[in-house]
PDB file of C-alpha atoms in Angstrom:
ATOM      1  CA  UNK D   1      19.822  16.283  60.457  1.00 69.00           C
ATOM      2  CA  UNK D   2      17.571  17.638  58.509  1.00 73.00           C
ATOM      3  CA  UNK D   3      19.763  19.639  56.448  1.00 73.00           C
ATOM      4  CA  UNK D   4      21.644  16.560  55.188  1.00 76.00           C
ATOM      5  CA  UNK D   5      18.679  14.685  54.429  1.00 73.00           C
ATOM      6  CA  UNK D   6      18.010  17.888  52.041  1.00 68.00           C
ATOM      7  CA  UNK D   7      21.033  17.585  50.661  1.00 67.00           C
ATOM      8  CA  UNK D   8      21.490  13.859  50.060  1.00 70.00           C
ATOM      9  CA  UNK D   9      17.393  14.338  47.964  1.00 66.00           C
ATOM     10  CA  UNK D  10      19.649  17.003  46.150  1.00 65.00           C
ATOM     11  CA  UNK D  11      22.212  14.816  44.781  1.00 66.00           C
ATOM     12  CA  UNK D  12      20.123  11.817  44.524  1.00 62.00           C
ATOM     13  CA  UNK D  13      17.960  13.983  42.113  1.00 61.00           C
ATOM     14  CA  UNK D  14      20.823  15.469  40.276  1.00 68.00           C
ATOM     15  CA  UNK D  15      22.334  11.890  39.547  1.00 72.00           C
ATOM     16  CA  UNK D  16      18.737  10.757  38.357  1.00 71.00           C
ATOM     17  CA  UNK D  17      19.200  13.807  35.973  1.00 75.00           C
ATOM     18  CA  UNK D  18      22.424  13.226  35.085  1.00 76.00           C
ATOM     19  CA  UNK D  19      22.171   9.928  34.021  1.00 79.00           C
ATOM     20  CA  UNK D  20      18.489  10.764  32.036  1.00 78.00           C
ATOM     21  CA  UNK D  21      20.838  13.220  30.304  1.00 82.00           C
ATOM     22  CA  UNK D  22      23.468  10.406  29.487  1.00 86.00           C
ATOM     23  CA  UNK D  23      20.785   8.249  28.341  1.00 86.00           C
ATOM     24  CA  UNK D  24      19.522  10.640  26.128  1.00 89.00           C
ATOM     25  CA  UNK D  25      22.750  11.673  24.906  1.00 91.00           C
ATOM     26  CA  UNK D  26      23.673   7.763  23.901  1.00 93.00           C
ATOM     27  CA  UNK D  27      20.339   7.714  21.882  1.00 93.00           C
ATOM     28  CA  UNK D  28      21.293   9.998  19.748  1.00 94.00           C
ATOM     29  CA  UNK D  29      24.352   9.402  18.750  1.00 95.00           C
ATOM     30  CA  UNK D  30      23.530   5.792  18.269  1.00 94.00           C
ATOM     31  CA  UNK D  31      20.492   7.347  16.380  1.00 94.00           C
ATOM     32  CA  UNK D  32      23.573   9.600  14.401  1.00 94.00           C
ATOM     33  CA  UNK D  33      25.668   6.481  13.724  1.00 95.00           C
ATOM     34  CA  UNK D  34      22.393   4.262  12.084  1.00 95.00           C
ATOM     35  CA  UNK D  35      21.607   7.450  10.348  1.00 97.00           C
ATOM     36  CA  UNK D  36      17.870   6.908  11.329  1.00 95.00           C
ATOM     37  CA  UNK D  37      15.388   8.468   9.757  1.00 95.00           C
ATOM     38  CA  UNK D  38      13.989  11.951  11.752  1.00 95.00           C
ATOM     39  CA  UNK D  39      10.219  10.314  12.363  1.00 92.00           C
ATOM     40  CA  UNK D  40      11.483   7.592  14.173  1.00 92.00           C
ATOM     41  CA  UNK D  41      14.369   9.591  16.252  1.00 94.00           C
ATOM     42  CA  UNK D  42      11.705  11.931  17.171  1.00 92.00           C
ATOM     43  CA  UNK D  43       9.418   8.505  18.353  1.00 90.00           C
ATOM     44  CA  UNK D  44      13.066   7.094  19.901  1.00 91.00           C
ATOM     45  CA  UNK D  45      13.022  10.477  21.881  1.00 91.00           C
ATOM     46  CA  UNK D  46       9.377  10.139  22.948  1.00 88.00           C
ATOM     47  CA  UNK D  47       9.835   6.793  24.154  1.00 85.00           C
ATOM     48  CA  UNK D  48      13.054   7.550  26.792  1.00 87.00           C
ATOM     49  CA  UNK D  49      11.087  10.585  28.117  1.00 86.00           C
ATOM     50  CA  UNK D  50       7.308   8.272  28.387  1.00 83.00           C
ATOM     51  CA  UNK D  51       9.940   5.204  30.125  1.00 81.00           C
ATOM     52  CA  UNK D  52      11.466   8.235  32.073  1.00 82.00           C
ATOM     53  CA  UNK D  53       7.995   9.504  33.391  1.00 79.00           C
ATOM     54  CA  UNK D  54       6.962   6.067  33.811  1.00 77.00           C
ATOM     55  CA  UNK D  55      10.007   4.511  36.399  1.00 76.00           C
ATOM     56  CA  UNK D  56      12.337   7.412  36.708  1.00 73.00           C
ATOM     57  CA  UNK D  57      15.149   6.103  35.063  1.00 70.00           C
ATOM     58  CA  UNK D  58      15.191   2.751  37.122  1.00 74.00           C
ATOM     59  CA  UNK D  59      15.616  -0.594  35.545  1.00 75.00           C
ATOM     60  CA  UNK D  60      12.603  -2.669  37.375  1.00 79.00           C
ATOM     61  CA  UNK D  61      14.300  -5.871  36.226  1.00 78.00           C
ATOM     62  CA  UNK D  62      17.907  -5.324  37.488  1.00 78.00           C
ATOM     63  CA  UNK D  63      16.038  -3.666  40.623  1.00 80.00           C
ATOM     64  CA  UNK D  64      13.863  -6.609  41.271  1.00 84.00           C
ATOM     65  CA  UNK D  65      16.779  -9.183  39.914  1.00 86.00           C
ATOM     66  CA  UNK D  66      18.046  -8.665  43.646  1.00 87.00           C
ATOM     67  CA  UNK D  67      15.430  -9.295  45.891  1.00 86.00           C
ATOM     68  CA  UNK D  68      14.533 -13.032  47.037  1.00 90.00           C
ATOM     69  CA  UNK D  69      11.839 -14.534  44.583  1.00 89.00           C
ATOM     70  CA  UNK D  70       9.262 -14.570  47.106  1.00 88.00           C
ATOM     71  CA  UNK D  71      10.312 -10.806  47.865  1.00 90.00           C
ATOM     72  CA  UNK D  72       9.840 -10.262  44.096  1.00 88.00           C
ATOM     73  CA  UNK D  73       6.973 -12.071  43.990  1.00 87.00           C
ATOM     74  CA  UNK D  74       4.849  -9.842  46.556  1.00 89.00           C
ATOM     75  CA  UNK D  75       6.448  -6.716  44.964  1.00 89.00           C
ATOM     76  CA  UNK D  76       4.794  -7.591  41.441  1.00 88.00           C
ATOM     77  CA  UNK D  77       1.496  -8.158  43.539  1.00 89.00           C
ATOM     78  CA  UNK D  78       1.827  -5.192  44.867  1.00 91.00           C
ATOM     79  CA  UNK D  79       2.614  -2.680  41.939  1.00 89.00           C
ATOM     80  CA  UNK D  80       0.285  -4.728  39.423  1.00 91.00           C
ATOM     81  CA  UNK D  81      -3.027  -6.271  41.214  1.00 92.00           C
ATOM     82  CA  UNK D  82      -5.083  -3.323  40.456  1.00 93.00           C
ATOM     83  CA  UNK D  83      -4.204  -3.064  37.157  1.00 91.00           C
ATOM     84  CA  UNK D  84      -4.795  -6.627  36.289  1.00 93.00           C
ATOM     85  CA  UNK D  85      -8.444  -6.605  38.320  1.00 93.00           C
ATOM     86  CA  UNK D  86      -9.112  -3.928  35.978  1.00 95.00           C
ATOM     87  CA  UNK D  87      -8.887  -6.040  32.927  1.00 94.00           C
ATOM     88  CA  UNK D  88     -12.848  -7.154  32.574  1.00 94.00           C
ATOM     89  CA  UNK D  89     -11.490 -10.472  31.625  1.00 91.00           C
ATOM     90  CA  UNK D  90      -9.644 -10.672  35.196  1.00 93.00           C
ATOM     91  CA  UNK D  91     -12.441  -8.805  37.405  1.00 92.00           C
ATOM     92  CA  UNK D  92     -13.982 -12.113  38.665  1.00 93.00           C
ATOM     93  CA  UNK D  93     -10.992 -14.290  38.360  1.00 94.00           C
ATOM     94  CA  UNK D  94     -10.222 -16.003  41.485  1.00 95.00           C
ATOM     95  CA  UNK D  95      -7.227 -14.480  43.669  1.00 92.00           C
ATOM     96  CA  UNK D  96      -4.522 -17.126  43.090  1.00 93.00           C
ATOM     97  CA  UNK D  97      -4.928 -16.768  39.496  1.00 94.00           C
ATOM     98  CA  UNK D  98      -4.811 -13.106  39.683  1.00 92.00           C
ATOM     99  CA  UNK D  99      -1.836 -13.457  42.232  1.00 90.00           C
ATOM    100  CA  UNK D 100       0.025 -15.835  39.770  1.00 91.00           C
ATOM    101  CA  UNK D 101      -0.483 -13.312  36.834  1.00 92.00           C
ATOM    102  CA  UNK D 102       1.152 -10.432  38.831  1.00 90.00           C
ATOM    103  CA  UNK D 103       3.889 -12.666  39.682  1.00 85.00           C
ATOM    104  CA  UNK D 104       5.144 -13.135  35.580  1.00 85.00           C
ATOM    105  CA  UNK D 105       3.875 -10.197  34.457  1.00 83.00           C
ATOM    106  CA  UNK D 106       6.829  -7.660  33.315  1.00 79.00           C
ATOM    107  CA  UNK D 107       6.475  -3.706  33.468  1.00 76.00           C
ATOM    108  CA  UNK D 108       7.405  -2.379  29.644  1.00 78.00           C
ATOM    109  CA  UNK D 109       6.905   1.339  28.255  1.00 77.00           C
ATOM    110  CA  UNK D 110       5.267   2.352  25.223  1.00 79.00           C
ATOM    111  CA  UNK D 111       4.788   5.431  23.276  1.00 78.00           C
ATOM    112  CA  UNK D 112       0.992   6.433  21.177  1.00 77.00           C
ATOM    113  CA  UNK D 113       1.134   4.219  18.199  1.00 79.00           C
ATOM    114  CA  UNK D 114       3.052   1.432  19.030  1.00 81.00           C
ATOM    115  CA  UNK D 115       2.287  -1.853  17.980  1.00 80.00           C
ATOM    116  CA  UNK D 116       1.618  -3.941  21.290  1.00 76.00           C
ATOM    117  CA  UNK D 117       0.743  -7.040  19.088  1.00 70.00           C
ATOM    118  CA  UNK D 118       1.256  -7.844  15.346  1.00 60.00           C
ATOM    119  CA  UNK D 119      -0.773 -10.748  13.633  1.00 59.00           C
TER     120      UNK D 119
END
């Protein structure tokens, strides 16, 4: 019934919340223990809210980890063509390539100034 399906969206939001609050509670008192410093707690913090806006909590890898390869395969197609077409250096790139890209490529979150590559 309707009413059900209301309520099971309930709880399935509440235990997204629940465990974002868990999450965030585990951060800092790891970040408590290390004694970090308060510029990088407050980037620590940043980064579990952006991942948290970004995939809702979900771990794509341990999501993914049990579908079939193929099934993973067309799932990474699927979530990551566009963006990759969108890359000048990809635009013209034939479709197998592209295809093959999306197939390795692996979804990461990252905060304003971090360092996505380091010389």
């Amino acid at each position: 019934s309707f009413m059900s399906m209301c309520i099971q969206l309930l709880m399935l939001m509440d235990s997204f919340r629940v465990r974002h609050y868990s999450a965030s509670k585990r951060l800092d008192q790891y970040m408590g223990v290390r004694n970090l410093p308060a510029e990088l707690r407050f980037r620590s913090r940043k980064y579990l809210e952006n991942a948290w806006d970004k995939l809702g909590g979900l771990d794509e890898g341990q999501v993914l980890g049990i579908m079939s390869a193929g099934l993973r395969g067309s799932i990474r197609v699927e979530c990551s063509v566009d963006l990759i077409r969108s890359v000048p250096f990809f635009r013209d790139a034939p479709d197998t390539f592209v295809y093959r890209v999306a197939q390795v490529i692996k979804t990461d979150v990252f905060c304003a100034g971090d360092r996505l590559m380091m010389a």
